[in-house]
Coordinates of C-alpha atoms in Angstrom, one line a residue:
X7 CA -0.1 0.3 0.0
X8 CA 3.0 2.3 -0.3
X9 CA 1.3 3.6 -3.2
X10 CA -1.8 5.4 -1.5
X11 CA -2.6 7.3 1.1
X12 CA -5.5 6.2 3.5
X13 CA -7.8 8.8 5.7
X14 CA -10.5 7.5 7.6
X15 CA -13.3 9.7 9.5
X16 CA -15.8 6.9 10.9
X17 CA -18.0 6.8 7.3
X18 CA -15.8 9.0 5.2
X19 CA -12.7 6.8 4.2
X20 CA -10.5 8.6 0.8
X21 CA -8.2 6.0 -1.0
X22 CA -5.5 8.4 -2.4
X23 CA -3.1 7.8 -4.5
X24 CA 0.7 9.2 -4.3
X25 CA 1.3 9.9 -7.4
X26 CA -2.2 10.9 -9.5
X27 CA -2.1 13.1 -6.0
X28 CA 1.4 14.8 -6.9
X29 CA 0.2 14.7 -10.7
X30 CA -3.1 17.5 -9.6
X31 CA -1.2 19.2 -8.2
X32 CA 1.5 19.7 -10.5
X33 CA -2.0 20.7 -12.4
X34 CA -2.6 23.4 -9.1
X35 CA 1.0 25.0 -9.6
X36 CA 1.0 24.9 -13.6
X37 CA -2.9 26.7 -13.5
X38 CA -2.0 28.8 -10.7
X39 CA 1.5 30.0 -12.6
X40 CA -0.5 30.6 -16.1
X41 CA -3.8 32.1 -13.8
X42 CA -0.4 35.3 -12.8
X43 CA 1.2 35.4 -16.7
X44 CA -2.8 35.7 -18.4
X45 CA -3.7 38.4 -15.7
X46 CA -0.4 39.9 -17.4
X47 CA -0.7 40.5 -20.7
X48 CA -2.6 42.0 -22.9
X49 CA -2.3 45.3 -25.1
X50 CA -1.3 46.8 -21.6
X51 CA 1.9 44.5 -20.8
X52 CA 2.6 44.0 -16.6
X53 CA 5.7 42.4 -14.7
X54 CA 3.9 38.6 -13.3
X55 CA 5.9 40.1 -10.0
X56 CA 3.9 44.1 -10.4
X57 CA 0.8 41.7 -11.4
X58 CA 1.7 39.9 -7.2
X59 CA 1.5 43.4 -5.8
X60 CA -1.7 45.3 -7.8
X61 CA -3.3 41.4 -6.0
X62 CA -2.2 42.8 -2.5
X63 CA -3.1 45.9 -2.8
X64 CA 0.7 47.9 -4.2
X65 CA 1.8 49.0 -7.4
X66 CA 0.3 52.3 -9.1
X67 CA -3.7 52.9 -9.7
X68 CA -3.5 51.8 -12.7
X69 CA -2.0 48.6 -12.2
X70 CA -4.5 48.2 -10.1
X71 CA -7.5 48.7 -12.0
X72 CA -5.6 47.1 -14.9
X73 CA -5.9 43.9 -13.1
X74 CA -8.4 44.1 -10.4
X75 CA -11.1 45.4 -12.1
X76 CA -10.9 44.5 -16.5
X77 CA -8.1 41.2 -16.7
X78 CA -9.0 38.9 -12.9
X79 CA -13.2 39.0 -13.3
X80 CA -12.1 37.1 -16.8
X81 CA -9.4 35.2 -15.7
X82 CA -11.0 33.7 -13.0
X83 CA -14.7 33.3 -14.4
X84 CA -12.5 31.2 -17.2
X85 CA -11.3 28.8 -15.0
X86 CA -14.6 28.6 -13.0
X87 CA -15.9 27.9 -16.6
X88 CA -13.7 25.6 -18.1
X89 CA -13.9 23.3 -14.3
X90 CA -17.4 23.2 -14.5
X91 CA -17.4 22.7 -18.6
X92 CA -14.8 19.4 -17.8
X93 CA -16.7 18.5 -14.3
X94 CA -20.1 17.9 -16.2
X95 CA -18.4 15.7 -18.6
X96 CA -16.5 13.3 -16.8
X97 CA -20.1 12.8 -14.9
X98 CA -21.6 12.0 -18.3
X99 CA -18.9 9.9 -19.7
X100 CA -18.9 8.3 -16.2
X101 CA -22.8 7.6 -16.2
X102 CA -23.3 7.3 -20.0
X103 CA -20.3 5.3 -19.7
X104 CA -19.4 6.5 -23.6
X105 CA -16.3 8.2 -23.4
X106 CA -17.9 11.0 -26.5
X107 CA -20.3 11.7 -24.1
X108 CA -19.4 15.7 -23.1
X109 CA -22.1 18.7 -22.3
X110 CA -21.7 20.3 -25.9
X111 CA -22.0 17.0 -27.9
X112 CA -24.9 15.5 -26.9
X113 CA -27.3 18.4 -26.3
X114 CA -27.4 20.0 -22.6
X115 CA -25.3 22.8 -23.5
X116 CA -27.8 23.6 -26.4
X117 CA -30.1 23.2 -24.2
X118 CA -28.2 25.6 -21.5
X119 CA -28.2 28.9 -24.3
X120 CA -32.0 28.7 -25.1
X121 CA -32.6 28.5 -21.7
X122 CA -30.4 31.2 -21.2
X123 CA -31.7 33.4 -24.4
X124 CA -34.9 33.4 -24.0
X125 CA -34.5 34.6 -20.3
X126 CA -32.9 37.9 -22.0
X127 CA -36.0 37.8 -24.0
X128 CA -38.8 37.6 -21.5
X129 CA -36.8 39.4 -18.3
X130 CA -35.5 42.6 -20.0
X131 CA -37.1 45.8 -20.7
X132 CA -36.7 48.7 -22.8
X133 CA -34.3 50.3 -21.3
X134 CA -31.7 47.1 -21.8
X135 CA -31.9 46.3 -18.6
X136 CA -33.1 43.0 -17.0
X137 CA -36.6 42.9 -14.6
X138 CA -35.4 40.1 -12.8
X139 CA -32.5 39.5 -10.9
X140 CA -29.4 37.8 -13.4
X141 CA -28.9 35.6 -9.8
X142 CA -32.1 33.7 -11.8
X143 CA -30.0 32.6 -14.3
X144 CA -28.2 30.1 -13.6
X145 CA -30.8 28.6 -12.7
X146 CA -32.5 29.5 -15.9
X147 CA -29.3 27.4 -17.5
X148 CA -29.5 24.6 -15.4
X149 CA -33.6 23.8 -16.2
X150 CA -32.2 23.7 -19.4
X151 CA -29.6 21.4 -19.6
X152 CA -31.9 18.9 -17.5
X153 CA -34.4 18.5 -19.9
X154 CA -32.8 18.3 -23.3
X155 CA -29.8 16.1 -21.0
X156 CA -32.9 14.3 -19.9
X157 CA -34.3 13.6 -23.5
X158 CA -31.0 12.0 -24.6
X159 CA -31.2 9.9 -22.4
X160 CA -34.3 8.4 -22.8
X161 CA -34.1 9.1 -25.8
X162 CA -30.6 6.4 -26.3
X163 CA -32.7 3.8 -24.1
X164 CA -33.2 0.2 -25.9
X165 CA -31.7 -2.2 -23.1
X166 CA -28.5 -0.1 -22.7
X167 CA -27.4 3.4 -24.4
X168 CA -25.6 2.4 -27.6
X169 CA -22.7 5.1 -28.0
X170 CA -23.2 5.7 -31.8
X171 CA -27.2 5.7 -31.1
X172 CA -26.2 8.6 -28.5
X173 CA -23.9 10.6 -30.1
X174 CA -26.5 10.4 -33.8
X175 CA -29.7 11.5 -31.7
X176 CA -27.7 14.0 -29.2
X177 CA -26.2 15.9 -32.4
X178 CA -29.3 15.7 -34.0
X179 CA -30.9 18.0 -30.7
X180 CA -28.2 20.1 -30.2
X181 CA -28.7 21.5 -33.9
X182 CA -32.0 21.6 -32.4
X183 CA -30.9 23.7 -29.7
X184 CA -29.2 25.9 -31.9
X185 CA -32.1 26.2 -34.0
X186 CA -34.4 27.3 -31.0
X187 CA -32.1 29.8 -30.3
X188 CA -32.4 31.5 -33.7
X189 CA -35.4 31.9 -33.1
X190 CA -34.9 33.3 -29.4
X191 CA -32.9 35.9 -30.6
X192 CA -34.7 37.2 -33.6
X193 CA -38.1 36.9 -31.2
X194 CA -36.3 39.0 -28.1
X195 CA -34.8 42.6 -27.9
X196 CA -32.8 43.2 -30.8
X197 CA -29.7 44.9 -29.0
X198 CA -29.6 41.2 -27.1
X199 CA -28.9 40.5 -30.8
X200 CA -25.1 40.5 -30.1
X201 CA -25.0 39.4 -26.4
X202 CA -26.6 36.1 -27.2
X203 CA -25.0 34.7 -30.0
X204 CA -21.9 35.5 -27.1
X205 CA -23.1 32.8 -25.4
X206 CA -24.1 30.1 -29.0
X207 CA -20.2 30.3 -29.9
X208 CA -19.0 31.4 -25.9
X209 CA -16.3 33.8 -24.0
X210 CA -16.1 35.8 -21.0
X211 CA -15.3 38.6 -22.7
X212 CA -16.3 41.7 -20.3
X213 CA -17.1 39.2 -17.6
X214 CA -17.4 40.9 -13.9
X215 CA -17.7 40.1 -10.7
X216 CA -21.1 40.2 -9.7
X217 CA -21.1 36.9 -12.9
X218 CA -17.6 35.4 -10.3
X219 CA -19.9 35.5 -7.4
X220 CA -22.9 34.2 -8.7
X221 CA -21.3 30.7 -10.4
X222 CA -18.1 30.6 -7.9
X223 CA -20.9 29.0 -5.0
X224 CA -22.2 27.3 -7.5
X225 CA -19.5 25.5 -8.9
X226 CA -17.8 25.3 -5.6
X227 CA -21.4 22.6 -3.7
X228 CA -21.7 21.1 -7.4
X229 CA -18.1 20.6 -7.3
X230 CA -17.7 19.4 -3.4
X231 CA -21.1 17.0 -3.9
X232 CA -19.5 15.5 -6.9
X233 CA -16.5 14.3 -5.2
X234 CA -18.2 13.0 -2.8
X235 CA -20.1 10.6 -5.1
X236 CA -17.5 9.7 -7.4
X237 CA -17.2 6.3 -5.5
X238 CA -20.5 5.4 -7.1
X239 CA -19.3 7.0 -10.3
X240 CA -17.3 4.5 -10.0
X241 CA -20.1 2.2 -9.5
X242 CA -22.0 2.9 -12.5
X243 CA -19.3 2.5 -14.6
X244 CA -19.5 -0.6 -13.7
X245 CA -22.0 -2.2 -15.1
X246 CA -25.9 -1.7 -14.5
X247 CA -25.4 -5.7 -13.2
X248 CA -23.1 -5.1 -11.4
X249 CA -24.0 -2.3 -9.8
X250 CA -27.1 -4.0 -8.1
X251 CA -25.0 -6.8 -6.5
X252 CA -22.9 -4.2 -4.8
X253 CA -26.3 -3.0 -3.0
X254 CA -25.9 0.5 -4.8
X255 CA -29.2 2.0 -6.6
X256 CA -28.6 2.6 -9.8
X257 CA -31.5 4.1 -11.1
X258 CA -31.2 6.8 -8.7
X259 CA -27.5 8.0 -8.4
X260 CA -27.6 7.7 -12.1
X261 CA -30.6 10.5 -12.0
X262 CA -28.2 12.7 -8.9
X263 CA -25.1 12.6 -10.5
X264 CA -27.2 13.6 -14.4
X265 CA -28.6 16.5 -12.4
X266 CA -25.0 16.9 -10.8
X267 CA -23.5 17.2 -14.2
X268 CA -26.4 18.9 -16.0
X269 CA -25.8 21.7 -13.2
X270 CA -22.6 22.1 -13.4
X271 CA -23.2 22.7 -17.3
X272 CA -25.8 25.7 -16.9
X273 CA -23.6 27.3 -14.8
X274 CA -21.1 27.7 -17.1
X275 CA -22.9 28.0 -20.2
X276 CA -24.6 30.5 -17.8
X277 CA -21.7 33.9 -18.0
X278 CA -19.3 31.9 -20.1
X279 CA -21.2 30.3 -23.3
X280 CA -21.2 27.3 -24.9
X281 CA -17.6 26.7 -25.0
X282 CA -17.1 23.8 -27.1
X283 CA -15.4 20.3 -26.6
X284 CA -13.8 20.9 -23.1
X285 CA -16.1 18.8 -21.2
X286 CA -14.8 16.0 -23.6
X287 CA -10.6 16.9 -24.3
X288 CA -10.3 16.9 -19.8
X289 CA -11.5 14.7 -19.0
X290 CA -9.4 11.7 -21.4
X291 CA -6.4 14.0 -20.9
X292 CA -7.0 13.7 -17.0
X293 CA -7.6 9.7 -17.4
X294 CA -4.3 9.8 -19.4
X295 CA -2.1 11.6 -15.9
X296 CA -4.7 10.1 -13.0
X297 CA -6.3 7.0 -14.9
X298 CA -9.7 6.9 -14.6
X299 CA -10.8 6.4 -10.1
X300 CA -13.8 9.0 -9.7
X301 CA -11.6 10.6 -6.3
X302 CA -8.3 11.8 -8.5
X303 CA -10.3 12.5 -12.5
X304 CA -12.9 14.8 -10.8
X305 CA -10.4 17.1 -9.5
X306 CA -7.8 16.1 -12.6
X307 CA -10.1 17.1 -15.2
X308 CA -11.5 20.1 -13.4
X309 CA -7.8 21.6 -13.4
X310 CA -7.2 20.8 -17.3
X311 CA -10.6 22.5 -18.2
X312 CA -10.3 25.5 -16.2
X313 CA -6.8 25.5 -17.5
X314 CA -8.2 25.4 -21.6
X315 CA -10.2 27.6 -21.1
X316 CA -8.1 30.2 -19.2
X317 CA -5.6 29.3 -22.7
X318 CA -8.4 29.7 -25.0
X319 CA -9.3 33.2 -23.5
X320 CA -5.3 34.4 -23.8
X321 CA -5.6 33.5 -27.4
X322 CA -8.8 35.3 -27.9
X323 CA -7.6 38.5 -26.2
X324 CA -3.6 39.0 -27.3
X325 CA -3.7 36.6 -30.5
X326 CA -6.1 39.0 -33.1
X327 CA -5.9 42.3 -30.3
X328 CA -7.3 44.4 -31.1
X329 CA -10.1 42.3 -31.7
X330 CA -11.1 40.0 -29.7
X331 CA -12.2 35.7 -30.4
X332 CA -14.5 34.6 -28.9
X333 CA -12.8 31.9 -26.6
X334 CA -14.7 28.6 -27.5
X335 CA -13.5 29.7 -31.2
X336 CA -10.2 28.2 -30.2
X337 CA -11.4 25.1 -28.1
X338 CA -13.4 24.5 -31.3
X339 CA -10.4 24.8 -33.7
X340 CA -8.4 21.2 -31.0
X341 CA -11.9 20.0 -29.8
X342 CA -13.4 19.1 -33.3
X343 CA -10.4 17.1 -34.2
X344 CA -9.9 15.8 -31.4
X345 CA -13.4 14.5 -31.2
X346 CA -13.0 12.3 -34.8
X347 CA -10.0 10.9 -33.2
X348 CA -12.0 9.6 -30.9
X349 CA -14.6 8.1 -33.3
X350 CA -12.9 7.0 -35.5
X351 CA -10.6 5.2 -32.7
X352 CA -14.6 3.5 -31.2
X353 CA -15.2 2.4 -34.6
X354 CA -12.0 -0.2 -34.2
X355 CA -13.3 -1.8 -31.0

């Protein structure tokens, strides 16, 4: 047992792989350093040491303004959204036992996008102001995401979930969600059309601290619940018959995990849009680094997903400056070929 750390506390116990724990620590350090460097990059370059000074209230007033008011909110939002999408994808791949499952590919992110655009269309007045609190936005996104996630799962079920059937139904529903999103953009206020279009592609441009503080508790709570249910995720991957033999309430746990997955995806889409392929790529990368046990796969996926969206946003605001390209363009440029590769590999299994 020299490879593992055993933690016991009454009803809870954890078995941690030391190597996986080292990988997670390295990923965390890389994410912090990437966030620090990213905060200093832009039209106004700021040295990482000056970024640290600005974070602690030192340095020039201009540097403090740029760091704390303009760049840091979008960086934190990118990290939260990437982590949420990655964990959502990891959970989906576990409960459906399909490596091609992710929130955007099977339409869950699309359902959240429809709900978000509908929210803005219904609750905006003529002065461009919302008539309800922005804090209801994650709930609206969750409802849209959960409805589509449940629909995909039900339609794909036929004595089990076929990977090909799941992908085909998911792609079809994702296309339908794009059509509905476009319809709501047309029916809604014209001044919301451009803003709504950002959610379709995915971007953290113009992020603010109010959005960060709304999303932060949502992601932390759902992420912690997901961590404490990793044992049930491991059982789900063994199949229904084996799971029932181990005494697990398979259908009940599957519903709880589906709610967790759609909650995370809905919250991310509410504020960062449908950033594509993060929920597909991050869990696969994490499995190669830490293995398939969900106790370490969930945090590793979260860190990798956060890093992917952070770097995509950095590229979005620096490569074509002064123009900004949505971060979703860069994740799609990497994720689409990766998805094709996974499809090709699945065909030979």
